[in-house]
Coordinates of N, CA and C in Angstrom, one line a residue:
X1 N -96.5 88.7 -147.3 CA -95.5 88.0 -146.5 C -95.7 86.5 -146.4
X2 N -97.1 86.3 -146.0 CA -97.4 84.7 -145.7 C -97.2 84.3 -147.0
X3 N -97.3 84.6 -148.2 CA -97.5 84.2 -149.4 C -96.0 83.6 -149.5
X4 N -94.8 84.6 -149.4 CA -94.1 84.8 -150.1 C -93.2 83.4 -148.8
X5 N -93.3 83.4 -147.6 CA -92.8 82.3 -146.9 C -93.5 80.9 -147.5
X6 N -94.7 80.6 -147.5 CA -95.3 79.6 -147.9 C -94.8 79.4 -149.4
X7 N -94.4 80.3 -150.2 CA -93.6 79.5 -151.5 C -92.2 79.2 -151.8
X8 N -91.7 79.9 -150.5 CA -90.1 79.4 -150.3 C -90.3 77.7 -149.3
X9 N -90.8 77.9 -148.8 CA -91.0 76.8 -148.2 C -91.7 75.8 -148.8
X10 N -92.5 75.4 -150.0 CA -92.7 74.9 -150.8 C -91.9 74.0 -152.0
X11 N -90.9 75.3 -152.7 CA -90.0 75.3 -153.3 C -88.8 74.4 -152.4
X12 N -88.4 74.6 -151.0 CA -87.5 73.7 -150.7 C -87.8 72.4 -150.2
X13 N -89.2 72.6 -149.9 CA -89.4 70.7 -149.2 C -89.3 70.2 -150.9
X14 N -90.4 70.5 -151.8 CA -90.0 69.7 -153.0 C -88.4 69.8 -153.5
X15 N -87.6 70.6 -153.4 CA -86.1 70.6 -153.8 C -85.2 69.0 -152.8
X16 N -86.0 69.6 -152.0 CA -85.3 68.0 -151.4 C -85.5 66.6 -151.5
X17 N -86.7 66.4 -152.5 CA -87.0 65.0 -153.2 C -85.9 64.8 -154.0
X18 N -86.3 63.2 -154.4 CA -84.6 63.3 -154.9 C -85.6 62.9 -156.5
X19 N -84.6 62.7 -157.2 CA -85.7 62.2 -158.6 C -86.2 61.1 -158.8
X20 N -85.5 60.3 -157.8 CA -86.5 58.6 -157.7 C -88.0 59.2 -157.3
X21 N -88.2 60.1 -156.4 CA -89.3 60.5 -156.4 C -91.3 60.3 -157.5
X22 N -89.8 60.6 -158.3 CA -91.2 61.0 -160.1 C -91.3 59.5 -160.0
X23 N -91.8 58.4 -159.3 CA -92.1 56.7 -159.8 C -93.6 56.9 -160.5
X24 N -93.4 55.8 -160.8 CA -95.2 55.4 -161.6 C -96.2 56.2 -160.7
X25 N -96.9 56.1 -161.2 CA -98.2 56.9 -160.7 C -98.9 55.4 -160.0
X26 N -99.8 55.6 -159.0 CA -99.8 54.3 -158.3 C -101.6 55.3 -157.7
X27 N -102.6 53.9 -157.4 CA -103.7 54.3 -156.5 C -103.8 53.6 -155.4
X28 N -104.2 53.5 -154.4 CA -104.7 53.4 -152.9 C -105.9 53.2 -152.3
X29 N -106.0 52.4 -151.6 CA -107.5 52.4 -151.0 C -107.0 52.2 -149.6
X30 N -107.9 52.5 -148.9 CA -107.8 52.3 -147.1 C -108.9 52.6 -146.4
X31 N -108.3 52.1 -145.2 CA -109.6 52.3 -144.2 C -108.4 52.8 -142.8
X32 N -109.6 53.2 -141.5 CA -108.9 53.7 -140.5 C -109.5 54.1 -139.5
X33 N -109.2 54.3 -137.9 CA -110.3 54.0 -137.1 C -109.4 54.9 -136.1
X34 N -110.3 56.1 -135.4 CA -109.2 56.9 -134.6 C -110.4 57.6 -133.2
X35 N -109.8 58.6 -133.0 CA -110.2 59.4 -132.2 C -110.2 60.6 -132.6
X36 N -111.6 61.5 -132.0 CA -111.6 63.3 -132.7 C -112.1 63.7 -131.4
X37 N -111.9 65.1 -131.3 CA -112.7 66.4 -130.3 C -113.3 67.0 -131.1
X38 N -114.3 67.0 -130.6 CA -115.8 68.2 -130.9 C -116.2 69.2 -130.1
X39 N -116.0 70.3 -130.4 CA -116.7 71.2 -129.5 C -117.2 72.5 -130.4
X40 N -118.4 73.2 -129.7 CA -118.8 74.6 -130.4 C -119.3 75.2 -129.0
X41 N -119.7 76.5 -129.9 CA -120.6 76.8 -128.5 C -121.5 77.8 -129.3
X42 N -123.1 77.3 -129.1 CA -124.2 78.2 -129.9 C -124.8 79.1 -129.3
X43 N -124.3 80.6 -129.4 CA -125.0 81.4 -128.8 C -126.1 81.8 -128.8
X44 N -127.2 81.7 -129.6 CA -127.8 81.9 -130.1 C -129.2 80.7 -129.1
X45 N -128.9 79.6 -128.4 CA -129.7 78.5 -127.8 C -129.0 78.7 -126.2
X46 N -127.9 79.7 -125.9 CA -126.6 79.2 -125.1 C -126.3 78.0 -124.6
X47 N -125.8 77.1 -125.9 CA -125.5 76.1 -125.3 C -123.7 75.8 -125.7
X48 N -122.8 74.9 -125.3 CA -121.9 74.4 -125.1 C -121.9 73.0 -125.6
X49 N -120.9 72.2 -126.4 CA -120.8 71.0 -126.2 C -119.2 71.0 -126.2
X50 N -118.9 69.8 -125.6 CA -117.4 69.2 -126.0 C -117.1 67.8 -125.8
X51 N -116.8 67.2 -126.5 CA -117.0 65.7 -126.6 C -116.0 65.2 -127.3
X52 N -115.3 63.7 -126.7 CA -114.4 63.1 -127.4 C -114.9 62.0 -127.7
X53 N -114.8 61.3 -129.1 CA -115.1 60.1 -129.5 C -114.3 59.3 -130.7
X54 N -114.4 58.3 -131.0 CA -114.2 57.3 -132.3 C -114.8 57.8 -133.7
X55 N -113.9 57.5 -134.6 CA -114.0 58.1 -136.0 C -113.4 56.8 -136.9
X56 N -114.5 56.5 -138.0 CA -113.8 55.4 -138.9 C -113.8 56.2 -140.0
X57 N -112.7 55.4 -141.3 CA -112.8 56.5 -142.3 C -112.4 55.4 -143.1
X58 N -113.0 55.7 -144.6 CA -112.8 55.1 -145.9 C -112.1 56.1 -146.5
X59 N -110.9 55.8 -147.6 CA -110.3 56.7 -148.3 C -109.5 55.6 -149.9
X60 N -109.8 56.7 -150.7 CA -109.5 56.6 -152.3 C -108.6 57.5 -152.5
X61 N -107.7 57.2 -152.8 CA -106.7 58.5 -153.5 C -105.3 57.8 -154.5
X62 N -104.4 58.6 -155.5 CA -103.7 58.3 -156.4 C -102.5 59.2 -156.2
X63 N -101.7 58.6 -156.5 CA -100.7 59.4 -156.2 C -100.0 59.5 -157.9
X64 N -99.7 61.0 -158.2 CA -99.5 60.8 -159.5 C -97.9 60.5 -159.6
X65 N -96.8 61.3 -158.2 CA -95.7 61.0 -158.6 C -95.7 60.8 -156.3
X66 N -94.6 60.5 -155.9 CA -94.5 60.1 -154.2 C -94.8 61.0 -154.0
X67 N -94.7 62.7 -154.6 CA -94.9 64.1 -153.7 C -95.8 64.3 -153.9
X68 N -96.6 64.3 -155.0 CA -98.1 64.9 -155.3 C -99.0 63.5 -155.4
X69 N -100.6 63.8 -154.8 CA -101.4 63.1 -155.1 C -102.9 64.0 -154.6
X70 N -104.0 62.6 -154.6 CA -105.3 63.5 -154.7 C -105.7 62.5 -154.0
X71 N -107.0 62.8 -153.2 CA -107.5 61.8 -152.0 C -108.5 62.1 -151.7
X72 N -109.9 61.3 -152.1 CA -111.2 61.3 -151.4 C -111.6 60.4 -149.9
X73 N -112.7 60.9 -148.8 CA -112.8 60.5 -147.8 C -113.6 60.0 -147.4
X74 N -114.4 59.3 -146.7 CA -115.6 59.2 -145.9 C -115.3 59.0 -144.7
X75 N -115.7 60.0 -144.0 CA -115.2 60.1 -142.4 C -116.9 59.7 -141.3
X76 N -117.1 59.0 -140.8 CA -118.1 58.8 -140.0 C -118.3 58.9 -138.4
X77 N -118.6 59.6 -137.9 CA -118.1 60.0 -136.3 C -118.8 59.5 -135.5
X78 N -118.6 59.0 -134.5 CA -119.8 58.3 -133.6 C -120.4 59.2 -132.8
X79 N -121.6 59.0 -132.6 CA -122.6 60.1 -131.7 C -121.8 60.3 -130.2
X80 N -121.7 61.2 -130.4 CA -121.2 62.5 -129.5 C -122.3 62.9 -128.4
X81 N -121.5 62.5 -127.1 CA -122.7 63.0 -126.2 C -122.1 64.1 -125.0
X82 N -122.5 65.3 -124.7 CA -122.3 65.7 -123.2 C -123.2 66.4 -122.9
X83 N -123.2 66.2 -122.0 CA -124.5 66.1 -121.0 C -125.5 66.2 -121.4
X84 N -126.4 66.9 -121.2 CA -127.7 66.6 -122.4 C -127.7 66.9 -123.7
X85 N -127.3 67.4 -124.2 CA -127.0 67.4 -125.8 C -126.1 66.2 -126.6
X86 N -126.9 65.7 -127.6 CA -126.2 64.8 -128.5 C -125.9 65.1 -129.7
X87 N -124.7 64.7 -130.1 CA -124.5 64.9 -131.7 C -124.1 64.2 -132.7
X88 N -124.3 64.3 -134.3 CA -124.1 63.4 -135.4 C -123.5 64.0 -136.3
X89 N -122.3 63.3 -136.6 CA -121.0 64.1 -137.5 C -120.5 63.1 -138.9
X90 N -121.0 63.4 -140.1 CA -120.4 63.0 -141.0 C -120.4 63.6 -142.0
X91 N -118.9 63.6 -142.7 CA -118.9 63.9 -144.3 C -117.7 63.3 -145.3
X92 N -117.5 63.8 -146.2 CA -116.9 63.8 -147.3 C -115.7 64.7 -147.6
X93 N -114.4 64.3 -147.9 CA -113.4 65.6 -148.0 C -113.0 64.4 -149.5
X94 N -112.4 65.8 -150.1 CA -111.6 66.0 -151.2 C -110.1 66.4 -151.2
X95 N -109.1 65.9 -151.3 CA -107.8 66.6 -150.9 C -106.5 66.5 -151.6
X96 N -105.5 67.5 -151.8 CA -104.5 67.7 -152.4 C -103.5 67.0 -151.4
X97 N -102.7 65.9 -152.1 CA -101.7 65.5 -150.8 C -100.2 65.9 -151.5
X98 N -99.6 66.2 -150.8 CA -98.3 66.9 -150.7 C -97.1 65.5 -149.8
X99 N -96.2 64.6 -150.6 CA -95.4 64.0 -149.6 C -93.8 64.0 -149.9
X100 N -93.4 64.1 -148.7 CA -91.8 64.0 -148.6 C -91.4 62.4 -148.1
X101 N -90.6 61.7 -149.0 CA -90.7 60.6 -149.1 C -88.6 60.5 -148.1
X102 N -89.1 60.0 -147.4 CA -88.0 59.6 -146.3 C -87.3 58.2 -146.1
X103 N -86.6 57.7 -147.6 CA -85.9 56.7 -147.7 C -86.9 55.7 -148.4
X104 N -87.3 54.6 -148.4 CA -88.2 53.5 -149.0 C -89.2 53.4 -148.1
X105 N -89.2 53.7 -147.0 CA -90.4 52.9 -146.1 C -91.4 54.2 -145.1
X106 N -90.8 55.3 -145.4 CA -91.0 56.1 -144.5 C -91.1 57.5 -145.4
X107 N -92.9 57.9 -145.4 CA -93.0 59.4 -146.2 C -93.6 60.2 -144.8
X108 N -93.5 61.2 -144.9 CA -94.3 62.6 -144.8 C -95.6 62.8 -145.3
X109 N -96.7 63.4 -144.8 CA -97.7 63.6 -145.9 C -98.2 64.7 -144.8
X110 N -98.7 65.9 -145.9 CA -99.6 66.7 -145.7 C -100.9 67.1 -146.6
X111 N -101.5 67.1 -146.3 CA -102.8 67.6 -146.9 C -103.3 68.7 -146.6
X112 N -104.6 69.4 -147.6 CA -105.3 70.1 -147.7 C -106.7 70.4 -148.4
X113 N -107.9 70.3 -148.2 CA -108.9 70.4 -149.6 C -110.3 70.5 -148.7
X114 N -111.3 70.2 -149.3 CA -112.6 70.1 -149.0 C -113.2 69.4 -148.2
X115 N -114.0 69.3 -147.1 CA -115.0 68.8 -146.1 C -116.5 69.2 -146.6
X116 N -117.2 68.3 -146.7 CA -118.4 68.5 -146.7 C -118.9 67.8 -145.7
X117 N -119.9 68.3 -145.1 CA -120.3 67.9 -143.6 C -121.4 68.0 -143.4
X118 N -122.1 67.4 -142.5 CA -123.6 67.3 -142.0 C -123.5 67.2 -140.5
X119 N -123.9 67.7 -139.4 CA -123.7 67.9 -138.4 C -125.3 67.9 -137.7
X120 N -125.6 67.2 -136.9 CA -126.9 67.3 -136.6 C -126.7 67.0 -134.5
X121 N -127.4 68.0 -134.2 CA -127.4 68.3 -132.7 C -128.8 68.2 -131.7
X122 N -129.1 67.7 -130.6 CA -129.9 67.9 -130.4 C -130.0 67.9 -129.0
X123 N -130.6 68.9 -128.1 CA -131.3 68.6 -126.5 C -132.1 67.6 -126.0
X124 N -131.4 66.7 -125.4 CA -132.3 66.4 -124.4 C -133.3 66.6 -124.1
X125 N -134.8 66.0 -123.8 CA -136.0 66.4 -123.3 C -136.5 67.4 -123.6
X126 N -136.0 68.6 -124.7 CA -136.4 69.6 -125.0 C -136.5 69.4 -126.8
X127 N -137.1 70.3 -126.7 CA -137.3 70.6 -128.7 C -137.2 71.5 -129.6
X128 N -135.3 71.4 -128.8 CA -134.5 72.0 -129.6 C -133.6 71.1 -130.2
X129 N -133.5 71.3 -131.8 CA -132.8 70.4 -132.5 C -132.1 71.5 -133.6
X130 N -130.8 70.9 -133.9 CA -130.4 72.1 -134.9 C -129.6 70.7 -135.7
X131 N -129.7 70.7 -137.0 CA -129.4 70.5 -138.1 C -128.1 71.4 -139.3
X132 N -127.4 71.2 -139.2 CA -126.4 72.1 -140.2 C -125.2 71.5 -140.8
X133 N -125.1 72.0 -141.9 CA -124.6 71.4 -142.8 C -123.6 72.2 -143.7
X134 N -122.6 72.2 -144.4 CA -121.6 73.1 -144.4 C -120.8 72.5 -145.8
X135 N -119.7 73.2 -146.0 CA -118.3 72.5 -147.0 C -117.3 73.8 -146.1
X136 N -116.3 73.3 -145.6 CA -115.0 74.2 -145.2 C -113.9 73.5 -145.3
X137 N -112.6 73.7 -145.6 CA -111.6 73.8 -145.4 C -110.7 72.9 -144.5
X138 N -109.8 72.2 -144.9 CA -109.2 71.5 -143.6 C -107.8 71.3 -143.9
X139 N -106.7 70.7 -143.3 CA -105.7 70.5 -143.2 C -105.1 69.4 -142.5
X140 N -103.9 68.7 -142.8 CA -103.7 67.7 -142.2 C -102.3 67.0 -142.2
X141 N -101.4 66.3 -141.6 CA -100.2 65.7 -141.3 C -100.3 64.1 -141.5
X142 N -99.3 63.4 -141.6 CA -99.4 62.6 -141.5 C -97.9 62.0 -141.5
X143 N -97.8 60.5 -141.2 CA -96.5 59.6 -141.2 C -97.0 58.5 -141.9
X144 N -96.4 58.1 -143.1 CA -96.8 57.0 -143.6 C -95.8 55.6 -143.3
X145 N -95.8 54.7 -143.0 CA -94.6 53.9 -142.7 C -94.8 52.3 -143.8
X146 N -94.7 52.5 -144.7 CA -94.1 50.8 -146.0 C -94.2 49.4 -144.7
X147 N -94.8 48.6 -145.0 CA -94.8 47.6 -144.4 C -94.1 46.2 -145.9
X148 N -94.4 47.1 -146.8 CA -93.9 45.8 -148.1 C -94.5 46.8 -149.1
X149 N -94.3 45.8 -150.3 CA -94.9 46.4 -151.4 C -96.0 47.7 -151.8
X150 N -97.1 47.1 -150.9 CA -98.1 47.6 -151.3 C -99.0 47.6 -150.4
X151 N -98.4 47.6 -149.0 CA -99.5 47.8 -147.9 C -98.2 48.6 -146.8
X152 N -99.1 49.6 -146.6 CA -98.6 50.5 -145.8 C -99.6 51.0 -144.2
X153 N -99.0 51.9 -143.1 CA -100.3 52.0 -142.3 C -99.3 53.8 -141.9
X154 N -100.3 54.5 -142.0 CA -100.8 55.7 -142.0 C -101.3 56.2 -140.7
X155 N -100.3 57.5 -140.0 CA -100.8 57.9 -139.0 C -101.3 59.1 -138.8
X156 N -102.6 59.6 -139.0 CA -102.9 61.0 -139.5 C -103.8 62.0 -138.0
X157 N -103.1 63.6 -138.3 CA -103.8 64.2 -137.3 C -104.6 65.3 -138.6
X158 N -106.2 65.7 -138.1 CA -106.4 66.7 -139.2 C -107.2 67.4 -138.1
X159 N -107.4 68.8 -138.7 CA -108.0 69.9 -138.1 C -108.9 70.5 -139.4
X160 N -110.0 70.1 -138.5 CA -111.3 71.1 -139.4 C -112.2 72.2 -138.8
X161 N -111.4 73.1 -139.0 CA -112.2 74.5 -138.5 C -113.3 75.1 -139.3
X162 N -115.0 74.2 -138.8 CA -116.2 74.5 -139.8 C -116.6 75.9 -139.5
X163 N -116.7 76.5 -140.6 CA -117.6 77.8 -140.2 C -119.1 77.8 -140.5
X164 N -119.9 77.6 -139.2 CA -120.9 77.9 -138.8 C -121.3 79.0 -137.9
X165 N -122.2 78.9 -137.5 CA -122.9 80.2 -136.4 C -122.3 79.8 -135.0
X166 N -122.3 77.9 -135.1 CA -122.2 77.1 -133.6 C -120.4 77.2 -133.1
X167 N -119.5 77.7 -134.1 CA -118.3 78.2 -134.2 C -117.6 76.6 -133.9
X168 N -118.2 75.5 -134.4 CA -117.5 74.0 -134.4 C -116.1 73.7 -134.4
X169 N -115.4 73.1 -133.9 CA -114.3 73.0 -134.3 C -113.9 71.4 -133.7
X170 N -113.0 70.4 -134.9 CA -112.4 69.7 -135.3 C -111.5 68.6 -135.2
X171 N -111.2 68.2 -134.5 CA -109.7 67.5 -134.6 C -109.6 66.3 -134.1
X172 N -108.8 65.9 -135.2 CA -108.9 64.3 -135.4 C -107.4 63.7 -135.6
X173 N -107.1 62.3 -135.3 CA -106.0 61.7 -134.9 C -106.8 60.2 -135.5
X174 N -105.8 59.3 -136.3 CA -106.3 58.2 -136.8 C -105.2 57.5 -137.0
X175 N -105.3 56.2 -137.2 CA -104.6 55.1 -137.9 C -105.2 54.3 -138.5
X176 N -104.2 53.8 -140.1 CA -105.0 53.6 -141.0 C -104.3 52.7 -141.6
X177 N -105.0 51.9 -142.5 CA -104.2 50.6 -143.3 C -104.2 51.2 -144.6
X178 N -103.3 51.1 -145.6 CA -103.2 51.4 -147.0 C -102.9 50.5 -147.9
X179 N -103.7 50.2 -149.0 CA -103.0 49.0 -150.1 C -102.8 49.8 -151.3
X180 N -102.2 49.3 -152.0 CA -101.5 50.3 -153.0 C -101.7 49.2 -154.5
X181 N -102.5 50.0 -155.4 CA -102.7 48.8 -156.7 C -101.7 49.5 -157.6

């Protein structure tokens, strides 16, 4: 059933590009600076975290036509603190982007692809430290808005639900500059 929704709905967002769509194949570089939630909870230590902080991100990607493209990341998280536990959040994603292009100045974008991650945690005054590191899945939205030619600024929310033992979970909200060679 989910299959069979997910390919009608597929089939009609791309039905509604128009054929200006197919333009040159074009690449991208950017940068971007936001806000994410962190939280897990390790049963196994019983501990809890949840924490809100700043996220900068470097990104590479090509778009082969305005609907399809491909996009690497570097996401860097700033240490995460509550209450006595601290934490260190960075990785790498890989991703399939998907966009619905809304007149000249104004696309749609969603994403989907690879997180690789490194996540390192630690107690307070105690010597307990956990270390863990992963690759899962993510997903993501976005509003792109054309400022000219070849600079654009990007407003993206993504959700990364890591599976670990610590049951982590994700979520990030950015804004971002884009130049387009």
């Amino acid at each position: 059933m989910f299959k069979r929704i997910s390919t009608i709905a597929t089939v009609g967002l791309l039905s509604l590009t128009s054929v200006a769509a197919f333009a040159e194949p074009r690449g991208y570089i950017g940068a971007g600076y936001g806000q994410y939630k962190f939280k897990f909870e390790d049963d196994s230590n019983n501990q809890e975290f949840n924490d809100e902080n700043t996220v900068g991100k470097v990104f590479l990607g090509a778009q082969a036509t305005d609907v399809v493209g491909a996009e690497v990341t570097y996401l860097s998280f700033s240490d995460g603190e509550d209450g006595f536990i601290k934490s260190e959040i960075e990785g790498i994603s890989a991703a399939l982007t998907l966009g619905l292009p809304l007149g000249d100045y104004f696309a749609i974008r969603a994403r989907g692809g690879w997180l690789m991650w490194e996540a390192n945690y630690k107690v307070s005054n105690l010597p307990i430290r956990k270390d863990v590191e992963g690759g899962d899945f993510f997903a993501g939205v976005g509003l792109e808005v054309g400022l000219g030619e070849s600079v654009d600024i990007r407003i993206d929310y993504d959700r990364y639900q890591l599976d670990e033992d610590i049951n982590p979970e994700l979520d990030m909200m950015s804004v971002s500059a884009q130049f387009s060679f």
